[in-house]
């Protein structure tokens, strides 16, 4: 009798993919990977130990190859991520360094691998960019795979699960996630991972609810436990009570009805009732995500973050490799625009073996355009790949982190040089593309009038603009409460950028997170932002809200809001004027 009334436990994690599901837990973890022994290998046995390590890596590569070969049609778009893991397995920093440690110090393979991975992880942890920082997950996942082969632990075979379950794991690699059979797996939850983890990206593409970063889910949950998962809010309920179950079921039903409705609508243009057309586009990190943008009604790519291809490798990607990826995206979206942002990396740490000295304050260091201007050959390689891809569709180029006019001049000069070099070699390219800048540093806002005379468009990056305006680290939880897009300080910055763009007849777009929150749509329309770009899943809801807001009224509203000096008052004004319209259009599970 008591077994039926186990106490309900609620745990909070990071929302990785929205939606709700209820079902039995299926633990996919295997024992033995965490606890590794350390022992000494004497000199004459070290080459055998190295061979054992190499065999474990080879087996891991074979396993991934098999997963790619057997991946069903709908997962073919994700094989790029798995291929990246195959490259990582042989990465110099991981593979060569582990072998060196075995040979030099006589440490057994498991312990050597563990030590190298710990070093890599602490290096990655110092990176300011959240997306890059979370690539630690990739390193952990490939090392887990090698470790499993070393200790002989069973591998997870998600493809063989034949029940309708919710997966519970310490972590799931992209390879494992891609084996998920949609008709069986309702959702998944993990101890590790962040919002920008690849596993999260795949879950969003598969459109199954997922919560990650729960820390101790695998300790609290047993096989077959009943779970209610809320991927929209990042909540997991273990042993849900009858009341919770009813509540979750109702929300699940309403959310699914709402999704069906807005996804159907999202393939139409988003026009305000008074006839203002606002193109709504998607942000992507990987070429694979372009499908999700199209499926959610995105009218182009407003931000293609190109960092991923430079990561976790000892060599920079070649012009041809970059060109292939860009061309893929450009062709899928043509004739719609693809805005390729040049490398925005705090290069020294993230770019494998080519590291410079560590910087004490990377967000204020040699990041993005600063890094590229210091490394003109690396920059031109990318610029050439972009110009070549532009032959196949509608390409725009965006320079990130611009803080003065000189950087724009220098970047444009290198773009011209890249075109000239292509001319000389006779490779086809299209030099007639729009070039714009990210406006995400306060000095660029102050110089907006001057910068607007030099470029074709502004794309406002609110993630960094807010970070630098308030002097708050965007990844630091302690100051997260100061991240206020409606703050008068931010509203005035945005107004200044929009006005400068209008005065100089150039485009003004937004691709920071602010653009993807339907709640901010009235303000953005009122400010005159002409295009919005966001996480693909947000596109339908933002389009829906645009269709409900009069642009002219929003303009008057923003002019009034700009008189205010208190963020609370502006927030209250949005609520008073638009609260009921927004509540009618947006349903959050
Ligand atoms: C931004 O800063 O708002 C932005 C879109 O760029 P990222 O998040 O890649 O820094
Ligand atoms: Mg930015």
Coordinates of C-alpha atoms and ligand atoms in Angstrom, one line a residue:
X1 CA 0.0 0.0 0.0
X2 CA 2.8 2.5 0.9
X3 CA 4.7 1.7 -2.3
X4 CA 2.0 3.5 -4.3
X5 CA 2.5 6.6 -2.2
X6 CA 6.1 7.4 -2.6
X7 CA 6.8 11.0 -1.8
X8 CA 6.9 13.3 -4.8
X9 CA 10.3 14.8 -5.4
X10 CA 10.9 17.9 -7.6
X11 CA 14.3 18.6 -9.0
X12 CA 15.4 21.6 -11.2
X13 CA 17.8 21.5 -14.0
X14 CA 18.4 23.3 -17.3
X15 CA 15.7 23.4 -19.9
X16 CA 17.2 21.8 -23.0
X17 CA 14.2 21.1 -25.1
X18 CA 10.6 22.3 -24.4
X19 CA 7.5 20.1 -23.9
X20 CA 6.1 17.8 -21.3
X21 CA 6.2 14.0 -21.0
X22 CA 5.1 11.5 -18.4
X23 CA 6.5 7.9 -18.3
X24 CA 8.7 5.3 -16.6
X25 CA 12.4 5.9 -16.1
X26 CA 14.9 3.9 -18.0
X27 CA 18.4 4.1 -16.6
X28 CA 21.0 4.0 -19.4
X29 CA 24.2 4.4 -17.4
X30 CA 26.7 1.7 -17.0
X31 CA 28.9 1.1 -14.1
X32 CA 32.6 1.2 -13.9
X33 CA 33.5 4.2 -15.9
X34 CA 33.9 6.6 -13.0
X35 CA 35.9 4.5 -10.7
X36 CA 39.3 3.9 -12.3
X37 CA 42.3 2.5 -10.7
X38 CA 45.8 3.9 -10.9
X39 CA 48.8 1.6 -11.2
X40 CA 52.4 1.7 -12.4
X41 CA 53.5 0.2 -15.7
X42 CA 57.2 -0.7 -15.9
X43 CA 59.2 0.4 -18.8
X44 CA 59.1 -2.9 -20.8
X45 CA 55.3 -3.1 -20.7
X46 CA 54.6 0.5 -21.6
X47 CA 54.3 -0.1 -25.4
X48 CA 51.8 -2.8 -24.7
X49 CA 49.8 -0.3 -22.5
X50 CA 49.9 2.2 -25.4
X51 CA 48.6 -0.5 -27.7
X52 CA 45.7 -1.2 -25.3
X53 CA 44.8 2.5 -25.3
X54 CA 45.0 2.7 -29.1
X55 CA 42.8 -0.3 -29.5
X56 CA 40.2 1.3 -27.2
X57 CA 40.2 4.4 -29.4
X58 CA 40.0 2.4 -32.6
X59 CA 37.1 0.5 -31.1
X60 CA 35.4 3.8 -30.3
X61 CA 35.9 5.0 -33.8
X62 CA 34.4 1.8 -35.2
X63 CA 31.4 2.2 -32.9
X64 CA 30.8 5.7 -34.1
X65 CA 31.2 4.7 -37.7
X66 CA 28.6 2.0 -37.2
X67 CA 26.2 4.4 -35.6
X68 CA 26.6 6.7 -38.6
X69 CA 26.1 3.9 -41.1
X70 CA 23.0 2.6 -39.3
X71 CA 21.5 6.1 -38.6
X72 CA 18.0 6.3 -39.9
X73 CA 17.2 8.9 -42.5
X74 CA 16.0 11.6 -40.1
X75 CA 19.3 11.5 -38.2
X76 CA 21.6 11.9 -41.2
X77 CA 21.5 15.6 -40.6
X78 CA 23.3 15.1 -37.2
X79 CA 26.1 12.9 -38.4
X80 CA 28.4 16.0 -38.6
X81 CA 28.4 16.2 -34.8
X82 CA 29.3 12.5 -34.5
X83 CA 32.0 13.0 -37.1
X84 CA 33.4 15.8 -34.9
X85 CA 33.6 13.3 -32.0
X86 CA 35.6 10.9 -34.3
X87 CA 38.0 13.8 -34.9
X88 CA 38.2 14.5 -31.2
X89 CA 39.1 10.9 -30.4
X90 CA 42.3 11.4 -32.4
X91 CA 42.9 15.0 -31.3
X92 CA 46.5 15.7 -30.4
X93 CA 45.5 17.2 -27.1
X94 CA 43.7 14.1 -26.1
X95 CA 45.2 11.2 -28.0
X96 CA 48.9 12.1 -28.3
X97 CA 49.0 13.6 -24.8
X98 CA 47.6 10.5 -23.2
X99 CA 50.1 8.3 -25.0
X100 CA 52.9 10.6 -24.0
X101 CA 51.8 10.3 -20.3
X102 CA 51.8 6.5 -20.5
X103 CA 55.2 6.4 -22.1
X104 CA 56.9 9.0 -19.9
X105 CA 55.5 8.3 -16.5
X106 CA 54.4 4.7 -16.7
X107 CA 50.8 5.6 -15.7
X108 CA 48.1 3.1 -16.8
X109 CA 45.9 4.1 -19.7
X110 CA 42.7 4.7 -17.7
X111 CA 44.5 7.0 -15.3
X112 CA 46.5 8.8 -18.0
X113 CA 43.3 9.5 -19.9
X114 CA 41.5 10.7 -16.8
X115 CA 44.4 13.2 -16.0
X116 CA 44.5 14.6 -19.6
X117 CA 40.8 15.0 -19.7
X118 CA 40.8 16.8 -16.3
X119 CA 43.4 19.2 -17.7
X120 CA 41.4 19.9 -20.9
X121 CA 38.3 20.4 -18.9
X122 CA 39.8 23.1 -16.7
X123 CA 41.2 24.8 -19.8
X124 CA 37.7 24.9 -21.4
X125 CA 36.1 26.1 -18.2
X126 CA 37.9 29.4 -18.5
X127 CA 36.4 30.3 -21.8
X128 CA 34.0 33.2 -21.6
X129 CA 31.6 32.1 -24.4
X130 CA 28.9 29.8 -23.0
X131 CA 28.6 27.8 -26.2
X132 CA 32.3 27.1 -26.4
X133 CA 32.6 26.4 -22.7
X134 CA 30.0 23.8 -23.0
X135 CA 32.1 21.9 -25.5
X136 CA 33.6 20.3 -22.4
X137 CA 30.7 17.9 -22.7
X138 CA 32.1 16.7 -26.1
X139 CA 35.4 15.9 -24.5
X140 CA 33.8 14.1 -21.6
X141 CA 31.6 12.1 -23.9
X142 CA 34.5 10.9 -26.1
X143 CA 36.7 10.1 -23.2
X144 CA 33.8 8.1 -21.6
X145 CA 33.6 6.1 -24.7
X146 CA 37.3 5.3 -24.7
X147 CA 37.1 4.6 -21.0
X148 CA 34.2 2.1 -21.4
X149 CA 36.3 0.2 -23.9
X150 CA 39.3 0.2 -21.6
X151 CA 37.5 -1.1 -18.6
X152 CA 35.3 -3.4 -20.6
X153 CA 32.0 -1.8 -19.5
X154 CA 28.8 -2.4 -21.4
X155 CA 28.0 0.2 -24.0
X156 CA 24.7 1.9 -24.0
X157 CA 22.4 0.5 -26.7
X158 CA 19.7 3.0 -26.9
X159 CA 18.6 1.8 -30.3
X160 CA 17.5 -1.5 -28.7
X161 CA 15.2 -0.1 -26.1
X162 CA 11.7 -1.4 -26.8
X163 CA 9.6 0.3 -24.2
X164 CA 8.0 3.8 -24.2
X165 CA 10.3 5.3 -21.6
X166 CA 12.1 8.4 -20.4
X167 CA 15.9 8.0 -20.6
X168 CA 17.8 8.9 -17.4
X169 CA 21.6 9.2 -17.8
X170 CA 24.5 10.9 -16.3
X171 CA 25.1 12.2 -19.8
X172 CA 24.1 11.3 -23.4
X173 CA 26.5 11.9 -26.2
X174 CA 25.2 13.2 -29.6
X175 CA 25.9 9.7 -30.9
X176 CA 23.7 8.1 -28.2
X177 CA 21.0 10.7 -28.6
X178 CA 20.9 10.2 -32.4
X179 CA 20.0 6.5 -31.8
X180 CA 16.8 7.5 -30.0
X181 CA 13.8 5.9 -31.7
X182 CA 11.2 8.6 -31.6
X183 CA 8.3 6.2 -31.4
X184 CA 9.7 4.8 -28.1
X185 CA 11.6 7.5 -26.3
X186 CA 9.3 10.1 -24.8
X187 CA 12.1 12.4 -23.5
X188 CA 15.3 12.4 -21.6
X189 CA 17.0 13.9 -18.6
X190 CA 20.7 14.0 -17.6
X191 CA 22.9 14.9 -14.7
X192 CA 25.4 16.8 -16.9
X193 CA 25.1 19.3 -19.7
X194 CA 24.0 22.8 -20.4
X195 CA 21.6 24.5 -22.7
X196 CA 24.1 24.8 -25.5
X197 CA 25.1 21.2 -25.3
X198 CA 24.9 19.3 -28.6
X199 CA 22.6 16.8 -26.9
X200 CA 20.2 19.7 -26.2
X201 CA 20.4 20.8 -29.8
X202 CA 19.5 17.4 -31.1
X203 CA 16.7 17.1 -28.6
X204 CA 15.2 20.3 -29.8
X205 CA 15.5 19.1 -33.4
X206 CA 13.8 15.9 -32.5
X207 CA 11.2 17.9 -30.6
X208 CA 11.3 15.7 -27.5
X209 CA 11.3 17.2 -24.0
X210 CA 14.6 17.2 -22.3
X211 CA 16.1 18.5 -19.0
X212 CA 19.8 18.5 -18.5
X213 CA 22.3 19.6 -15.8
X214 CA 20.2 18.0 -13.0
X215 CA 23.3 17.0 -11.1
X216 CA 22.0 14.1 -9.1
X217 CA 19.0 12.7 -11.1
X218 CA 20.8 9.3 -11.5
X219 CA 21.2 9.1 -7.8
X220 CA 17.6 9.9 -7.0
X221 CA 15.9 7.9 -9.7
X222 CA 15.6 4.1 -10.0
X223 CA 14.6 2.1 -13.1
X224 CA 10.9 2.1 -13.7
X225 CA 10.2 5.1 -11.4
X226 CA 7.4 7.2 -12.6
X227 CA 8.6 10.6 -13.9
X228 CA 6.9 13.8 -15.1
X229 CA 9.3 15.9 -17.2
X230 CA 8.7 19.6 -18.0
X231 CA 11.3 20.5 -20.6
X232 CA 9.9 24.0 -20.9
X233 CA 10.7 25.0 -17.4
X234 CA 13.5 22.5 -16.7
X235 CA 11.7 20.6 -14.0
X236 CA 11.5 16.9 -13.3
X237 CA 9.0 15.4 -10.8
X238 CA 9.9 11.9 -9.4
X239 CA 6.9 9.8 -8.2
X240 CA 4.4 12.5 -9.2
X241 CA 1.2 12.7 -7.1
X242 CA -2.2 12.2 -8.7
X243 CA -2.7 15.9 -8.7
X244 CA 0.6 16.6 -10.4
X245 CA -0.1 13.9 -13.0
X246 CA -3.5 15.6 -13.8
X247 CA -1.8 19.0 -14.0
X248 CA 1.0 17.7 -16.3
X249 CA -1.4 15.8 -18.6
X250 CA -3.6 18.9 -19.0
X251 CA -0.6 21.1 -19.8
X252 CA 0.8 18.5 -22.2
X253 CA -2.4 18.5 -24.1
X254 CA -2.8 22.2 -24.3
X255 CA 0.9 22.6 -25.3
X256 CA 0.6 20.1 -28.1
X257 CA -2.6 21.8 -29.4
X258 CA -0.8 25.1 -29.3
X259 CA 2.3 23.8 -31.1
X260 CA 0.2 22.3 -33.9
X261 CA -1.5 25.6 -34.4
X262 CA 1.5 27.9 -34.3
X263 CA 3.7 25.6 -36.4
X264 CA 1.0 25.5 -39.1
X265 CA 0.7 29.3 -39.1
X266 CA 4.5 29.8 -39.0
X267 CA 5.0 29.1 -42.7
X268 CA 3.2 32.4 -43.5
X269 CA 4.8 35.8 -43.4
X270 CA 4.6 37.7 -40.1
X271 CA 2.9 41.0 -40.8
X272 CA 1.4 43.4 -38.2
X273 CA -2.3 44.3 -38.6
X274 CA -1.2 47.7 -39.9
X275 CA 0.8 46.1 -42.7
X276 CA 4.4 46.0 -41.4
X277 CA 6.3 43.0 -42.6
X278 CA 9.0 41.6 -40.3
X279 CA 11.1 38.8 -41.6
X280 CA 11.8 36.3 -38.8
X281 CA 14.9 34.2 -39.1
X282 CA 16.9 31.5 -37.3
X283 CA 20.2 31.5 -35.5
X284 CA 22.4 28.4 -36.1
X285 CA 25.7 27.0 -34.8
X286 CA 25.8 23.9 -37.0
X287 CA 25.0 23.5 -40.7
X288 CA 22.6 20.7 -39.6
X289 CA 20.3 23.1 -37.8
X290 CA 19.3 24.8 -41.0
X291 CA 16.5 22.1 -41.4
X292 CA 15.0 23.1 -38.1
X293 CA 14.9 26.8 -39.2
X294 CA 13.1 25.9 -42.4
X295 CA 10.7 23.6 -40.6
X296 CA 9.7 26.3 -38.1
X297 CA 9.0 28.9 -40.8
X298 CA 12.3 30.8 -40.6
X299 CA 12.8 33.2 -43.5
X300 CA 16.5 33.0 -43.6
X301 CA 19.5 32.7 -41.2
X302 CA 20.0 35.9 -39.3
X303 CA 23.1 34.6 -37.5
X304 CA 25.3 31.7 -38.5
X305 CA 27.8 31.3 -35.6
X306 CA 30.9 29.8 -37.3
X307 CA 33.0 29.0 -34.3
X308 CA 32.1 25.3 -34.1
X309 CA 34.3 24.2 -37.0
X310 CA 37.4 25.7 -35.3
X311 CA 37.0 23.8 -32.1
X312 CA 38.8 20.9 -30.5
X313 CA 41.2 20.4 -33.3
X314 CA 44.9 20.9 -33.7
X315 CA 44.7 22.4 -37.2
X316 CA 42.5 25.2 -38.4
X317 CA 39.9 24.1 -41.0
X318 CA 40.9 24.6 -44.6
X319 CA 39.1 27.0 -47.0
X320 CA 37.5 24.0 -48.8
X321 CA 36.2 22.5 -45.5
X322 CA 34.6 25.8 -44.5
X323 CA 33.3 26.4 -48.0
X324 CA 31.6 23.0 -48.1
X325 CA 29.7 23.7 -44.8
X326 CA 28.7 27.2 -45.8
X327 CA 27.6 26.1 -49.2
X328 CA 25.4 23.5 -47.7
X329 CA 23.5 26.1 -45.6
X330 CA 23.3 28.6 -48.4
X331 CA 21.9 26.1 -50.8
X332 CA 19.2 24.9 -48.5
X333 CA 18.1 28.4 -47.7
X334 CA 18.4 30.0 -51.2
X335 CA 17.0 32.4 -52.2
X336 CA 16.5 33.4 -48.5
X337 CA 19.5 35.2 -46.8
X338 CA 22.2 33.5 -44.8
X339 CA 24.1 35.9 -42.5
X340 CA 27.5 34.3 -41.9
X341 CA 29.2 35.8 -38.9
X342 CA 33.0 35.6 -39.0
X343 CA 34.8 33.8 -36.3
X344 CA 33.8 35.0 -32.9
X345 CA 36.2 33.2 -30.7
X346 CA 38.4 34.0 -27.8
X347 CA 40.9 32.2 -29.9
X348 CA 43.8 31.5 -27.7
X349 CA 42.2 28.8 -25.6
X350 CA 39.5 27.4 -27.7
X351 CA 41.5 26.8 -30.8
X352 CA 43.4 23.6 -29.9
X353 CA 47.1 23.6 -30.3
X354 CA 47.4 27.0 -31.7
X355 CA 46.9 28.6 -28.4
X356 CA 48.5 31.9 -27.3
X357 CA 49.1 32.8 -23.7
X358 CA 46.1 32.5 -21.5
X359 CA 44.3 35.8 -21.0
X360 CA 43.1 36.7 -17.5
X361 CA 39.9 38.3 -18.7
X362 CA 38.9 36.7 -22.0
X363 CA 35.6 38.6 -22.5
X364 CA 37.7 41.7 -22.7
X365 CA 40.6 40.2 -24.5
X366 CA 41.6 39.2 -28.0
X367 CA 38.2 38.0 -29.0
X368 CA 36.3 37.8 -32.3
X369 CA 37.3 40.5 -34.9
X370 CA 40.3 41.4 -32.7
X371 CA 41.6 37.9 -33.0
X372 CA 40.9 37.8 -36.7
X373 CA 42.6 41.1 -37.4
X374 CA 45.7 39.8 -35.6
X375 CA 45.6 36.7 -37.6
X376 CA 44.9 38.0 -41.2
X377 CA 45.7 34.7 -43.0
X378 CA 43.3 32.7 -40.8
X379 CA 40.7 35.4 -41.3
X380 CA 41.2 35.6 -45.1
X381 CA 40.8 31.8 -45.3
X382 CA 37.3 32.2 -43.8
X383 CA 36.5 35.3 -45.9
X384 CA 37.4 33.4 -49.1
X385 CA 35.2 30.5 -48.1
X386 CA 32.3 32.9 -47.5
X387 CA 32.7 34.7 -50.8
X388 CA 32.8 31.3 -52.6
X389 CA 29.7 30.1 -50.9
X390 CA 27.9 33.3 -51.9
X391 CA 27.8 32.0 -55.5
X392 CA 25.2 29.5 -54.4
X393 CA 22.6 31.8 -52.8
X394 CA 22.0 34.9 -50.8
X395 CA 24.9 35.6 -48.4
X396 CA 25.5 38.4 -46.0
X397 CA 28.6 38.7 -43.9
X398 CA 28.7 40.0 -40.3
X399 CA 31.8 41.2 -38.4
X400 CA 31.5 40.5 -34.7
X401 CA 32.5 42.7 -31.7
X402 CA 33.2 45.8 -33.6
X403 CA 34.1 48.6 -31.2
X404 CA 35.5 51.3 -33.6
X405 CA 35.7 52.5 -37.2
X406 CA 39.2 51.3 -37.7
X407 CA 38.2 47.7 -37.2
X408 CA 35.6 48.0 -39.9
X409 CA 38.1 49.5 -42.3
X410 CA 40.6 46.8 -41.6
X411 CA 38.0 44.0 -42.0
X412 CA 36.8 45.5 -45.3
X413 CA 40.3 45.7 -46.6
X414 CA 40.9 42.1 -45.8
X415 CA 37.6 41.2 -47.5
X416 CA 38.8 43.0 -50.6
X417 CA 42.2 41.2 -50.4
X418 CA 40.4 37.9 -50.1
X419 CA 38.4 38.7 -53.2
X420 CA 41.5 39.7 -55.1
X421 CA 43.3 36.5 -54.2
X422 CA 40.3 34.5 -55.5
X423 CA 40.4 36.6 -58.7
X424 CA 44.0 35.7 -59.2
X425 CA 43.4 31.9 -58.8
X426 CA 40.3 32.0 -60.9
X427 CA 38.1 30.3 -58.3
X428 CA 34.4 31.4 -58.7
X429 CA 33.1 33.7 -56.0
X430 CA 30.5 36.4 -55.5
X431 CA 31.9 39.7 -54.1
X432 CA 28.6 41.5 -54.4
X433 CA 27.3 40.7 -50.9
X434 CA 26.0 42.9 -48.1
X435 CA 28.5 43.4 -45.2
X436 CA 27.3 44.4 -41.8
X437 CA 28.5 44.5 -38.2
X438 CA 27.3 43.2 -34.9
X439 CA 26.4 46.1 -32.6
X440 CA 27.2 44.6 -29.2
X441 CA 29.8 46.8 -27.6
X442 CA 28.7 50.2 -26.1
X443 CA 31.4 52.1 -28.0
X444 CA 29.8 50.9 -31.3
X445 CA 26.5 52.4 -30.1
X446 CA 28.2 55.7 -29.4
X447 CA 29.7 55.6 -32.8
X448 CA 26.6 54.3 -34.6
X449 CA 26.2 57.3 -36.9
X450 CA 29.8 57.0 -38.2
X451 CA 29.6 53.2 -38.4
X452 CA 26.3 53.3 -40.3
X453 CA 28.0 55.2 -43.1
X454 CA 30.5 52.3 -43.5
X455 CA 28.3 49.2 -43.6
X456 CA 25.1 47.8 -45.1
X457 CA 23.4 46.8 -41.9
X458 CA 23.6 46.6 -38.1
X459 CA 22.8 43.3 -36.3
X460 CA 22.3 44.0 -32.6
X461 CA 23.7 41.3 -30.3
X462 CA 21.9 42.0 -27.1
X463 CA 23.7 39.1 -25.3
X464 CA 27.0 41.0 -25.4
X465 CA 25.5 44.5 -25.5
X466 CA 23.8 43.9 -22.1
X467 CA 26.9 42.2 -20.7
X468 CA 29.2 45.1 -21.6
X469 CA 26.7 47.9 -20.9
X470 CA 26.2 46.7 -17.3
X471 CA 29.6 45.2 -16.8
X472 CA 28.1 41.8 -15.9
X473 CA 29.6 38.5 -17.1
X474 CA 26.8 36.9 -19.2
X475 CA 27.6 33.5 -17.8
X476 CA 27.8 34.5 -14.1
X477 CA 24.7 33.4 -12.1
X478 CA 25.5 35.9 -9.3
X479 CA 24.8 38.9 -11.6
X480 CA 22.1 37.2 -13.8
X481 CA 19.4 39.3 -12.1
X482 CA 21.0 42.4 -13.7
X483 CA 20.4 41.1 -17.2
X484 CA 17.5 43.3 -18.0
X485 CA 16.7 44.0 -21.7
X486 CA 13.9 46.4 -20.8
X487 CA 16.2 48.5 -18.6
X488 CA 16.1 52.2 -19.6
X489 CA 19.9 52.0 -20.2
X490 CA 19.4 49.3 -22.8
X491 CA 16.3 50.8 -24.3
X492 CA 18.2 54.0 -24.9
X493 CA 21.1 52.2 -26.5
X494 CA 18.8 50.3 -28.8
X495 CA 17.0 53.5 -29.8
X496 CA 20.3 55.1 -30.6
X497 CA 21.3 52.2 -32.9
X498 CA 17.9 52.1 -34.6
X499 CA 17.9 55.9 -35.2
X500 CA 21.4 55.9 -36.7
X501 CA 20.4 53.1 -39.0
X502 CA 17.3 54.9 -40.1
X503 CA 19.1 58.2 -40.6
X504 CA 21.7 56.5 -42.9
X505 CA 19.2 54.2 -44.7
X506 CA 20.8 50.9 -43.6
X507 CA 19.1 47.8 -42.2
X508 CA 18.8 47.3 -38.5
X509 CA 18.3 43.7 -37.3
X510 CA 18.5 41.9 -34.0
X511 CA 19.9 38.4 -33.4
X512 CA 20.6 38.4 -29.6
X513 CA 18.3 36.4 -27.2
X514 CA 16.1 39.4 -26.8
X515 CA 14.8 38.9 -30.3
X516 CA 13.5 35.4 -29.6
X517 CA 11.4 36.3 -26.6
X518 CA 7.8 37.0 -27.7
X519 CA 7.3 39.2 -24.7
X520 CA 9.7 41.8 -26.2
X521 CA 8.1 42.0 -29.6
X522 CA 6.1 45.1 -28.9
X523 CA 9.2 47.0 -27.8
X524 CA 11.3 45.8 -30.8
X525 CA 8.5 46.7 -33.3
X526 CA 8.2 50.1 -31.7
X527 CA 11.9 50.7 -31.9
X528 CA 11.8 49.9 -35.6
X529 CA 14.0 46.8 -35.6
X530 CA 13.4 45.4 -39.1
X531 CA 14.3 41.7 -38.8
X532 CA 14.5 39.4 -35.9
X533 CA 16.6 36.2 -35.7
X534 CA 16.5 33.6 -33.0
X535 CA 16.6 30.0 -31.8
X536 CA 14.6 28.1 -34.5
X537 CA 12.0 26.9 -31.9
X538 CA 11.1 30.4 -31.0
X539 CA 10.2 31.4 -34.5
X540 CA 6.5 30.4 -34.5
X541 CA 5.6 32.1 -31.3
X542 CA 7.4 35.4 -32.3
X543 CA 5.6 35.4 -35.7
X544 CA 2.3 34.9 -33.9
X545 CA 2.9 37.9 -31.7
X546 CA 4.0 40.1 -34.5
X547 CA 0.7 39.4 -36.3
X548 CA -1.2 40.7 -33.2
X549 CA 0.7 44.0 -32.6
X550 CA 0.0 47.3 -34.4
X551 CA 3.5 48.7 -35.3
X552 CA 2.4 52.3 -35.2
X553 CA 0.9 52.0 -31.8
X554 CA 4.0 50.2 -30.6
X555 CA 6.1 53.2 -31.8
X556 CA 4.0 55.5 -29.7
X557 CA 4.3 53.1 -26.8
X558 CA 8.1 53.0 -27.0
X559 CA 8.4 56.8 -27.1
X560 CA 6.5 56.9 -23.8
X561 CA 8.5 54.0 -22.3
X562 CA 11.7 55.9 -23.2
X563 CA 10.7 58.7 -20.9
X564 CA 10.8 56.3 -17.9
X565 CA 13.9 55.8 -15.8
X566 CA 12.9 52.7 -13.9
X567 CA 13.0 49.2 -15.4
X568 CA 10.1 48.2 -13.1
X569 CA 7.9 50.9 -14.5
X570 CA 8.8 49.9 -18.1
X571 CA 8.0 46.3 -17.4
X572 CA 4.7 47.3 -15.8
X573 CA 3.9 49.5 -18.9
X574 CA 4.5 46.5 -21.2
X575 CA 2.2 44.4 -19.0
X576 CA -0.5 47.1 -18.9
X577 CA -0.5 47.8 -22.6
X578 CA 0.3 44.3 -24.0
X579 CA -0.2 41.8 -21.2
X580 CA -3.6 40.5 -22.3
X581 CA -2.6 40.4 -26.0
X582 CA 0.6 38.5 -25.2
X583 CA -1.2 36.1 -22.9
X584 CA -3.7 35.3 -25.6
X585 CA -1.0 34.6 -28.2
X586 CA 1.7 32.8 -26.2
X587 CA 1.2 29.6 -24.4
X588 CA 4.1 28.2 -22.4
X589 CA 3.6 24.6 -21.3
Ligands
LIG1 C1 25.0 38.4 -29.0 O1 26.0 38.8 -28.4 O2 23.9 38.9 -28.7 C2 25.1 37.5 -30.1 C3 24.0 37.2 -30.8 O3 26.2 36.8 -30.3 P1 26.8 35.6 -29.3 O4 25.7 35.2 -28.4 O5 27.3 34.6 -30.2 O6 27.9 36.3 -28.6
LIG2 MG1 28.0 38.4 -29.2

